[in-house]
XYZ file of C-alpha atoms in Angstrom:
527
model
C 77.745 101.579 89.045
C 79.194 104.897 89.451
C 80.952 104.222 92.735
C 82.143 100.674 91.767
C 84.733 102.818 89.466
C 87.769 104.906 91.104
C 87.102 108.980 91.406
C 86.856 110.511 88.916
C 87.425 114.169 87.753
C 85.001 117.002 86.469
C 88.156 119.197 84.250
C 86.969 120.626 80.819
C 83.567 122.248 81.767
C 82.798 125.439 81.897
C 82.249 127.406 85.845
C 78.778 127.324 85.224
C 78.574 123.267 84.137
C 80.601 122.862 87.451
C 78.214 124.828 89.701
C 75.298 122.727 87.872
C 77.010 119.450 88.083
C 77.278 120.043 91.892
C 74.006 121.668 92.515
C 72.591 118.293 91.009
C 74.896 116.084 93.599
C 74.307 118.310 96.241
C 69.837 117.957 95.292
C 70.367 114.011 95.230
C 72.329 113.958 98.508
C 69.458 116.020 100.218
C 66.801 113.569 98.678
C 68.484 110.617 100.051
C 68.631 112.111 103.405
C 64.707 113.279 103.179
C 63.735 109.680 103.026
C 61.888 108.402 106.456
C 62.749 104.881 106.796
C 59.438 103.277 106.277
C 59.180 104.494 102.496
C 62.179 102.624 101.791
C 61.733 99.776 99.567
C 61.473 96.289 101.246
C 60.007 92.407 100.294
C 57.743 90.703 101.798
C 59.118 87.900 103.021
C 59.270 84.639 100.410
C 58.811 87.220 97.623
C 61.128 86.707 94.723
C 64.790 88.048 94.538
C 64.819 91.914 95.302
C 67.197 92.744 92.049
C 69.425 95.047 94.330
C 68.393 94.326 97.830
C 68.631 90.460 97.585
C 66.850 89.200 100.587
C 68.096 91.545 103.030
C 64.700 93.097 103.528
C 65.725 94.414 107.100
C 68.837 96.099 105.793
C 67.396 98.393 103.741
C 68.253 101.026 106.408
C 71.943 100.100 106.089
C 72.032 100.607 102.422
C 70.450 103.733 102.653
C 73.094 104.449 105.099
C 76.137 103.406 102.291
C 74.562 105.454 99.578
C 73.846 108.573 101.483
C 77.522 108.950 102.875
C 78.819 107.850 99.829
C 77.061 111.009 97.684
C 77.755 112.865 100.718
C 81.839 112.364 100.235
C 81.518 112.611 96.746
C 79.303 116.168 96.691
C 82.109 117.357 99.073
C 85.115 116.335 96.378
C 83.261 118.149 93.726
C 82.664 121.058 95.379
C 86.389 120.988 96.450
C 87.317 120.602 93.302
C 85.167 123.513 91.901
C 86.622 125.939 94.578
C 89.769 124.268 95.795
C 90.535 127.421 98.383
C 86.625 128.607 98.837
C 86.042 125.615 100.819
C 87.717 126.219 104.518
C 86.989 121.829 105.037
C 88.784 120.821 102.264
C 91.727 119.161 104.004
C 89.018 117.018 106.401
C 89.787 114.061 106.756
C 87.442 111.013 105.698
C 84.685 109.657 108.265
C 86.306 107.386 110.093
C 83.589 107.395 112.614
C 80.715 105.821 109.969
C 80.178 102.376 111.121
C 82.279 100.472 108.718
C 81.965 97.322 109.887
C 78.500 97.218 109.151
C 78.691 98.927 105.578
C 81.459 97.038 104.178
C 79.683 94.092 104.043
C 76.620 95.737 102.866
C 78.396 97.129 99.731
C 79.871 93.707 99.090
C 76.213 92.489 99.529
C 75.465 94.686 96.488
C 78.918 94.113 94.246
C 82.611 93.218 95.320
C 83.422 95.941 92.891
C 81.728 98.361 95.084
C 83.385 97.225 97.995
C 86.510 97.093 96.628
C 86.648 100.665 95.361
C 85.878 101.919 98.922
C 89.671 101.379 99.398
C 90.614 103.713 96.753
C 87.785 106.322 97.809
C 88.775 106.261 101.427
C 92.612 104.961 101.287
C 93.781 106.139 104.998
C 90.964 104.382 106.522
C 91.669 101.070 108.576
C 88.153 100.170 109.302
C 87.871 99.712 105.180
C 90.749 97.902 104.675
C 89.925 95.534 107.771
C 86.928 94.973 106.177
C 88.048 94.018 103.053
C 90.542 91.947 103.691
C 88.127 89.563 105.709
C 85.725 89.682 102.849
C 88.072 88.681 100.748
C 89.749 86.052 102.807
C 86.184 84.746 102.999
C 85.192 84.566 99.331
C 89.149 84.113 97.497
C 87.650 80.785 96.119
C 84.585 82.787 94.247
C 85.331 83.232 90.872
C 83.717 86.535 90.792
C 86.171 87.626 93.200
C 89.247 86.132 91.503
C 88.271 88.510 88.470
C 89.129 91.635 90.715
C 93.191 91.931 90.614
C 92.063 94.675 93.207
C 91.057 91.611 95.663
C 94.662 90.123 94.925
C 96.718 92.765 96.453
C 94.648 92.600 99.655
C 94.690 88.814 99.909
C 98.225 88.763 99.318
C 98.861 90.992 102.762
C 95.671 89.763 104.602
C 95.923 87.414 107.432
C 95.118 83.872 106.476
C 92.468 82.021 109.208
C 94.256 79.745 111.755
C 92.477 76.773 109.831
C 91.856 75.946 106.871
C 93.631 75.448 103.857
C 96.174 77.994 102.572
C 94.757 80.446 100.611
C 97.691 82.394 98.706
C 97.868 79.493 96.261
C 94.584 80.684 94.248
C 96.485 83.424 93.521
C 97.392 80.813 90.543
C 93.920 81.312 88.860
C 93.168 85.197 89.613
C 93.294 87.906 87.431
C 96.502 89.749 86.511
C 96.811 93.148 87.607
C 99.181 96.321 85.751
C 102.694 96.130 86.258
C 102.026 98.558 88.449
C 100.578 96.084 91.375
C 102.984 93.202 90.235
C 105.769 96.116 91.183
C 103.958 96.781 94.467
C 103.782 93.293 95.416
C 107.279 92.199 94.468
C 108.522 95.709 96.522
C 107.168 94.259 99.438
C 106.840 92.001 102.364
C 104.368 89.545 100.855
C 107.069 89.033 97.884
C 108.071 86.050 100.657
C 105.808 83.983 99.095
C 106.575 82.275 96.333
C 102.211 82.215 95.748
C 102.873 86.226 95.543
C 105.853 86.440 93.861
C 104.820 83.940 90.962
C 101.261 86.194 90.655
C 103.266 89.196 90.710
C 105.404 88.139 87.913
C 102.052 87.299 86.099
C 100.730 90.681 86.297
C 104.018 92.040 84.494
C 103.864 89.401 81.689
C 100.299 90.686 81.240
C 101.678 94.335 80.170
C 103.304 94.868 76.611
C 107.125 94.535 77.371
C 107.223 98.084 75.992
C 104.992 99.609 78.737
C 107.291 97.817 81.335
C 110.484 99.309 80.071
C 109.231 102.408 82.575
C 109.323 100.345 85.768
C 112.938 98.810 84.372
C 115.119 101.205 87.503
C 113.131 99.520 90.157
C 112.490 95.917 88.641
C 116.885 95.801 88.346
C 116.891 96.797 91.660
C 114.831 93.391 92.569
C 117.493 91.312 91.782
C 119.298 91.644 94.910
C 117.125 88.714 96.428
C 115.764 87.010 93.435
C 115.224 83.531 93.053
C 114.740 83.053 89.641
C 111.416 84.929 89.358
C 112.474 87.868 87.851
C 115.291 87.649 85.500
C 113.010 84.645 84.709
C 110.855 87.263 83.664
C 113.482 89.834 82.086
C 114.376 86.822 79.722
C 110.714 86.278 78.533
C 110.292 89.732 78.046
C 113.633 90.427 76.646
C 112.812 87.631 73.806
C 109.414 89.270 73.043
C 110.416 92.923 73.086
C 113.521 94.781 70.930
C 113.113 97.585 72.866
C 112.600 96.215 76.306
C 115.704 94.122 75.805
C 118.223 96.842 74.895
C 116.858 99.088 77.418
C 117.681 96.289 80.299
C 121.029 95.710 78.761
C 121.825 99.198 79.507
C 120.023 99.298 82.881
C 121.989 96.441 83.670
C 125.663 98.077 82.435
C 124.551 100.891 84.602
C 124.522 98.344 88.196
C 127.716 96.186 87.081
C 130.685 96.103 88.728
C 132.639 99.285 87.676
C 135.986 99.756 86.003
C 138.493 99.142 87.696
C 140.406 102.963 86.884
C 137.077 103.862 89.189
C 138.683 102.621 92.278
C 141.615 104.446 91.961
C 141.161 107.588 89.755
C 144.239 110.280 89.066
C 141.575 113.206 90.536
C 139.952 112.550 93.525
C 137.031 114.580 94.437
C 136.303 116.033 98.065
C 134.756 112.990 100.006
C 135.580 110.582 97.291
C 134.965 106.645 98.316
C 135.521 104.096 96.314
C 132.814 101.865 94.777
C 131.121 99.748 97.738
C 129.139 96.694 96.124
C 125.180 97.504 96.022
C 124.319 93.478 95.783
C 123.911 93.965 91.887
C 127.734 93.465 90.485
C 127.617 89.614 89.810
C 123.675 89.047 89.085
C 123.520 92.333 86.643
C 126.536 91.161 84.557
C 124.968 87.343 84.958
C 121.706 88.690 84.099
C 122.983 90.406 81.192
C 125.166 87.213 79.659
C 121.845 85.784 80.231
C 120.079 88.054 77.685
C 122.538 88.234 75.127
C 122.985 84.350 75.719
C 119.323 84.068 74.438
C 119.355 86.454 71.592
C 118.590 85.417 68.136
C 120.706 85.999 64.795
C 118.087 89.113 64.122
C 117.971 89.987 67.003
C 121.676 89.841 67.752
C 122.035 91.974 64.800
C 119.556 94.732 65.767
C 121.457 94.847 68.851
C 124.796 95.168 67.850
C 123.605 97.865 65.448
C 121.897 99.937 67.917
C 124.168 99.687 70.573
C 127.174 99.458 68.220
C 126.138 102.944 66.642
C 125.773 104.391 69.895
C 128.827 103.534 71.342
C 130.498 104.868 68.077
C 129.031 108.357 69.319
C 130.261 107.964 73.270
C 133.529 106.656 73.003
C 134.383 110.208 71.585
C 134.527 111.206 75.044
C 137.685 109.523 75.344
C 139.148 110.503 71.453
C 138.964 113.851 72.310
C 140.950 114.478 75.825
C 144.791 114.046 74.194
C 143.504 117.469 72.018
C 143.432 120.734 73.390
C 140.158 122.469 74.374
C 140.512 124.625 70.754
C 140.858 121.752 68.641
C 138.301 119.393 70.398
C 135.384 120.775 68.462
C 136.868 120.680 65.057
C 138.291 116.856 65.519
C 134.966 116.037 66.962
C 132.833 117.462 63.872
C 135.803 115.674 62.019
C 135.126 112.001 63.384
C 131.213 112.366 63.167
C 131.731 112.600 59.542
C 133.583 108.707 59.333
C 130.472 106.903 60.366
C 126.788 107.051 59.886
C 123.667 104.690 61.025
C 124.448 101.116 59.903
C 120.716 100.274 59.132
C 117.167 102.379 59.366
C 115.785 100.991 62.538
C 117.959 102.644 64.830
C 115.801 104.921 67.514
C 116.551 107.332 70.292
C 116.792 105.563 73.129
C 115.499 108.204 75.558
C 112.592 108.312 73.046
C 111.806 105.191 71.196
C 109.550 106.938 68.854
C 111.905 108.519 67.120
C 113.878 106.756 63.913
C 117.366 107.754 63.526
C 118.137 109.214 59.929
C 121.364 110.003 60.728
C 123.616 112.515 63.049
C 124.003 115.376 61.791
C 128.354 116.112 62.130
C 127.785 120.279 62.356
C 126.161 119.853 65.742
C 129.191 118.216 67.631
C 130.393 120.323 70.512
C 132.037 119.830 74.001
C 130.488 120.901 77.264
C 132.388 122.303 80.258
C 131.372 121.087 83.764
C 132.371 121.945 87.427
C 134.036 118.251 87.672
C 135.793 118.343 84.605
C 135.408 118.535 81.053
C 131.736 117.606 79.995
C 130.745 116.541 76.212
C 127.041 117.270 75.323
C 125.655 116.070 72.039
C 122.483 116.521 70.006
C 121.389 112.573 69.498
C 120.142 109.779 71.104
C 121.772 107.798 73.265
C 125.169 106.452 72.944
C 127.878 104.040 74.501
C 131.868 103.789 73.933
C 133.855 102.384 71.791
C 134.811 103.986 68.852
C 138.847 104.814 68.196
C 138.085 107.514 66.209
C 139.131 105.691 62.553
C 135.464 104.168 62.711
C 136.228 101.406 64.349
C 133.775 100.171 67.158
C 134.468 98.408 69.497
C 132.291 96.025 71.458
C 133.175 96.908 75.177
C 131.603 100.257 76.388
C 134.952 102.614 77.974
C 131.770 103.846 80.811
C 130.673 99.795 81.324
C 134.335 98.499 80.828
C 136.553 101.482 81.566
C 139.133 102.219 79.240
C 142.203 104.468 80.649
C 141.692 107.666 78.639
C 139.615 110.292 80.403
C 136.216 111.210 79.283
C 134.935 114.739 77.692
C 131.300 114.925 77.814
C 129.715 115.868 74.257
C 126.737 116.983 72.265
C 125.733 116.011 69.357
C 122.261 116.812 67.028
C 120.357 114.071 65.100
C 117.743 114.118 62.286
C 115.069 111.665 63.679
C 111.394 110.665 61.776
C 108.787 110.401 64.595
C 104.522 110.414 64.730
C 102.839 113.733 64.331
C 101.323 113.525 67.914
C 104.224 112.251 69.851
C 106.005 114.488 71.898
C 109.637 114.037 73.557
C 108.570 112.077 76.166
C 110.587 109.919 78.239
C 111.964 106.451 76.916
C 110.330 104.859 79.846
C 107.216 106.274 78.673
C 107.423 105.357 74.981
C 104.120 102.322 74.660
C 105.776 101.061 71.228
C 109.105 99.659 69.579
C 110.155 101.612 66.994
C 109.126 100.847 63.042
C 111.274 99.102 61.165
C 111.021 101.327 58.579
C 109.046 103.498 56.171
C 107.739 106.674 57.252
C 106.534 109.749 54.893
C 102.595 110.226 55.604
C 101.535 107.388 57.429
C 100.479 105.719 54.199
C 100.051 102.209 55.896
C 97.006 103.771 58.023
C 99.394 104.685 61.033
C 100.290 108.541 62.399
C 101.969 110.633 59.876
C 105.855 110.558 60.344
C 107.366 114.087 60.322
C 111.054 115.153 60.596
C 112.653 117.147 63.132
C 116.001 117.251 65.086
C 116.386 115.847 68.955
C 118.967 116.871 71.631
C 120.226 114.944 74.393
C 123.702 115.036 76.689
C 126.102 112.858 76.845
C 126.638 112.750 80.787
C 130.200 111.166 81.524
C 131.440 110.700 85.529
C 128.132 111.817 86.639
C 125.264 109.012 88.299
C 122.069 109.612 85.953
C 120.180 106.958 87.977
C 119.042 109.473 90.331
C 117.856 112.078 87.540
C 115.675 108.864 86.197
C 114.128 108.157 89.276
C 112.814 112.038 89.495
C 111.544 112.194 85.994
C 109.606 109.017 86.762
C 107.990 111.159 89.193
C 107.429 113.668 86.969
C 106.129 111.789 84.144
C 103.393 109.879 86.736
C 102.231 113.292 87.629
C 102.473 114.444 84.096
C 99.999 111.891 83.723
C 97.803 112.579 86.318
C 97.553 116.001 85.614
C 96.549 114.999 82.066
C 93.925 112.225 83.188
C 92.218 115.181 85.263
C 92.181 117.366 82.635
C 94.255 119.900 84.096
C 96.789 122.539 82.428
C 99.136 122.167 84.456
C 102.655 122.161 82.714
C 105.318 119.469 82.832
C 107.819 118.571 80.642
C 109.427 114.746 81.166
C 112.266 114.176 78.949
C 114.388 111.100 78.167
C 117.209 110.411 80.835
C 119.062 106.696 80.390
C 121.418 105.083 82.416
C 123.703 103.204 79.854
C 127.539 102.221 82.020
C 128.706 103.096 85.060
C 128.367 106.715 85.719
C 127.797 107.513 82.315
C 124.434 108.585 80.570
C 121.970 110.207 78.325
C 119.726 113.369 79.149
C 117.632 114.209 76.417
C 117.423 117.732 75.777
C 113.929 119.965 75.959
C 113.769 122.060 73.034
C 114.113 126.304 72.930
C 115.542 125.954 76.631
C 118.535 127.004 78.332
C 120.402 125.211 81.118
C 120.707 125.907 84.432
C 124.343 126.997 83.701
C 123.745 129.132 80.767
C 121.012 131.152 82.373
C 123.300 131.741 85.583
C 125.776 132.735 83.146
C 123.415 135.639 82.147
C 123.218 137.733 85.036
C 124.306 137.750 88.806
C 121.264 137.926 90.638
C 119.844 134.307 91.597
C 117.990 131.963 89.806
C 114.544 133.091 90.730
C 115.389 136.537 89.834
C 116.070 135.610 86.122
């Protein structure tokens, strides 16, 4: 059934399939209205089964009623669509007025499915989601309705009856959801039940670990109240998932208790405060001993590799401060040289689809920034330290704070990735990384090609914030894309990896904010 499905969009045609398209709608919708209600059809009554109408003879009328307004709404959203700024009604609201409480039922009558998706085509109505929720308080022990994850969110927030038995416990046998709706119900007030909570947990385990890792800022964030539920789930996912588990590791380094230099710095900034605990010091850094706890010996291994390489590449934040601004770049192209990738399964973490095939020593330079001295660097992510011998050391200087101030740097890396994948963000990334290979996608995969990636190495500045925004951006990059619409956006890789320290991907044939002011003195918009 075409309304049993969410709206859809009518992109990719040309003006004259979208006038057609909507002429058609706009025919049916008149047809349905033409109808005098005696030529409906009806049964007789103890004839068999109508295979629509059921035995609900008398309601004919009502469904009539259901199917004209729904046309009706949906020949005014394609002809909005069409001519988004010819229509003077577009912004109307939905009709609220339409007797709900009779055609709720009636398009449950017909499939829950149908009723359900009512919510999504008329969101901001209360009558709808009144509705619903009573239906679905009615019929949670129907199996047909414990297939809808769609019924789950509304019985999780519905009001149970006064009697009878609890309900929220056949949340146990429903249907997983996206990790979308297991992060909607664990965000809010029905995450009091431990019925909820335990369902909501099962709709993440029922994503790949991978697709999760986007979700990761907000999911950390849960662990203010937890009871076990979700870094019972970061350790099942952590075990299943490479990727997922050194992405946490970092989220988690990023909400630990900072250094202790960040309490009492030598340069105090206007309206500087010191660190105030957020409720994530002690369960992030328990979380985390957790994780690594539960590694195994390969998996250890990839870890300390990965991260090990990376903070190789950070701690020359630190290195390079005792050396004047003019020797910083040469010392820094200098140490890049000493080390290289300890193994070929090392990726970008702001972009998982990319293999690291080394840095590439040439590209080293040092950023300036309004705070202080700012390294940027051409590579994937990367963590402290290093001392600058090629010696690594375990503890990150931006999770663990070593004394020596920090220089910000850039650095450039040859990386292998799939033809088709762009630099999209590392939350975004739907697979690990290959453990190898590469060349023309012999083993039936994507061809691998070769290219160079950018990112900045962002020392004494919060990234956190920059990640939430590009998570807004990459949702709407998607939606844009899912509507077939050219509408440009660019999400890039942004990774939280220590306190106040970070990685911000770079986009390719741009210029920064900085360099372009640097250009001219008329503003921004005038460039």
């Amino acid at each position: 059934m075409w309304f049993a499905s969410p709206p859809g969009y009518y992109a990719n045609h040309t003006r004259a399939e979208a006038r057609a398209q909507l002429a058609s709608l706009e025919r049916f919708s008149r047809l349905l209205g033409s109808f005098p209600k005696a030529s409906w059809p009806t049964s007789a009554a103890g004839a068999d089964v109508h295979p629509v109408w059921g035995h609900a003879a008398p309601a004919v009328a009502g469904y009539a009623k259901l199917a004209r307004l729904l046309v009706e709404e949906e020949v005014k959203r394609v002809r909005v669509w069409n001519d988004p700024l010819g229509d003077a009604n577009a912004g109307a609201a939905p009709p609220a007025a339409a007797p709900w409480a009779e055609l709720v039922p009636l398009a449950w009558q017909v499939d829950p499915r149908l009723a359900l998706a009512l919510r999504d085509r008329f969101p901001s109505l209360e009558g709808v989601r009144r509705g619903l929720e009573a239906l679905v308080v009615a019929h949670a022990a129907e199996p047909r309705v414990q297939r809808e994850p769609a019924a789950a969110l509304l019985l999780a927030v519905a009001r149970p009856p006064p009697r009878g038995p609890p309900l929220l416990p056949l949340l146990a046998a429903w249907a997983p959801g996206d990790a979308a709706e297991g992060l909607q119900l664990l965000c809010g007030p029905a995450a009091r039940e431990p019925a909820v909570r335990s369902y909501a947990i099962k709709c993440l385990l029922n994503e790949r670990p991978e697709k999760v890792v986007f979700y990761l800022p907000q999911l950390v964030q849960l662990l203010r109240g937890d009871d076990g539920a979700v870094a019972g789930f970061f350790a099942a996912a952590a075990a299943a998932s490479d990727l997922f588990c050194h992405q946490l590791i970092w989220a988690l380094a990023s909400e630990a208790r900072p250094p202790e230099e960040a309490f009492d710095p030598e340069v105090k900034r206007s309206g500087w405060q010191p660190p105030k605990d957020t409720g994530l010091w002690e369960v992030s850094q328990a979380v985390r001993r957790q994780i690594e706890a539960g590694m195994t010996r390969e998996q250890r291994e990839y870890w300390e590799a990965q991260g090990g390489y990376f903070d190789k590449v950070t701690s020359l934040s630190g290195y390079l401060y005792k050396f004047s601004k003019d020797e910083r770049r040469l010392r820094l192209v200098e140490a890049l040289k000493k080390f290289s990738p300890p193994r070929d399964d090392l990726y970008m973490p702001t972009n998982p689809d990319a293999r690291v095939l080394g840095h590439i020593p040439e590209s080293g330079a040092c950023m300036q920034s309004a705070a202080k001295a700012r390294p940027r660097a051409l590579s994937l992510i990367a963590r402290p330290g290093w001392d600058g011998r090629g010696a690594s050391g375990r503890d990150s200087c931006c999770a663990h704070g070593k004394a020596a101030p920090l220089v910000p740097i850039l650095v450039a890396f040859n990386v292998e990735r799939p033809q088709l994948v762009e630099g999209a963000a590392a939350a975004a990334a739907l697979a690990a990384p290959s453990g190898g290979g590469g060349g023309e996608g012999g083993d039936g995969g994507p061809a691998m090609v070769r290219s160079k990636l950018a990112c900045i190495f962002k020392v004494g500045d919060d990234v956190r914030q920059d990640v939430v925004a590009l998570q807004v951006i990459t949702l709407l990059h998607a939606a844009y894309k899912r509507a077939g619409l050219g509408l440009y956006l660019r999400p890039y890789g942004c990774l939280p990896t220590g306190y106040e320290c970070g990685i911000i991907e770079c986009v390719p044939n741009c210029k920064s904010r900085a360099a372009l002011g640097e250009l001219s003195d008329r503003p921004a918009t005038g460039l």
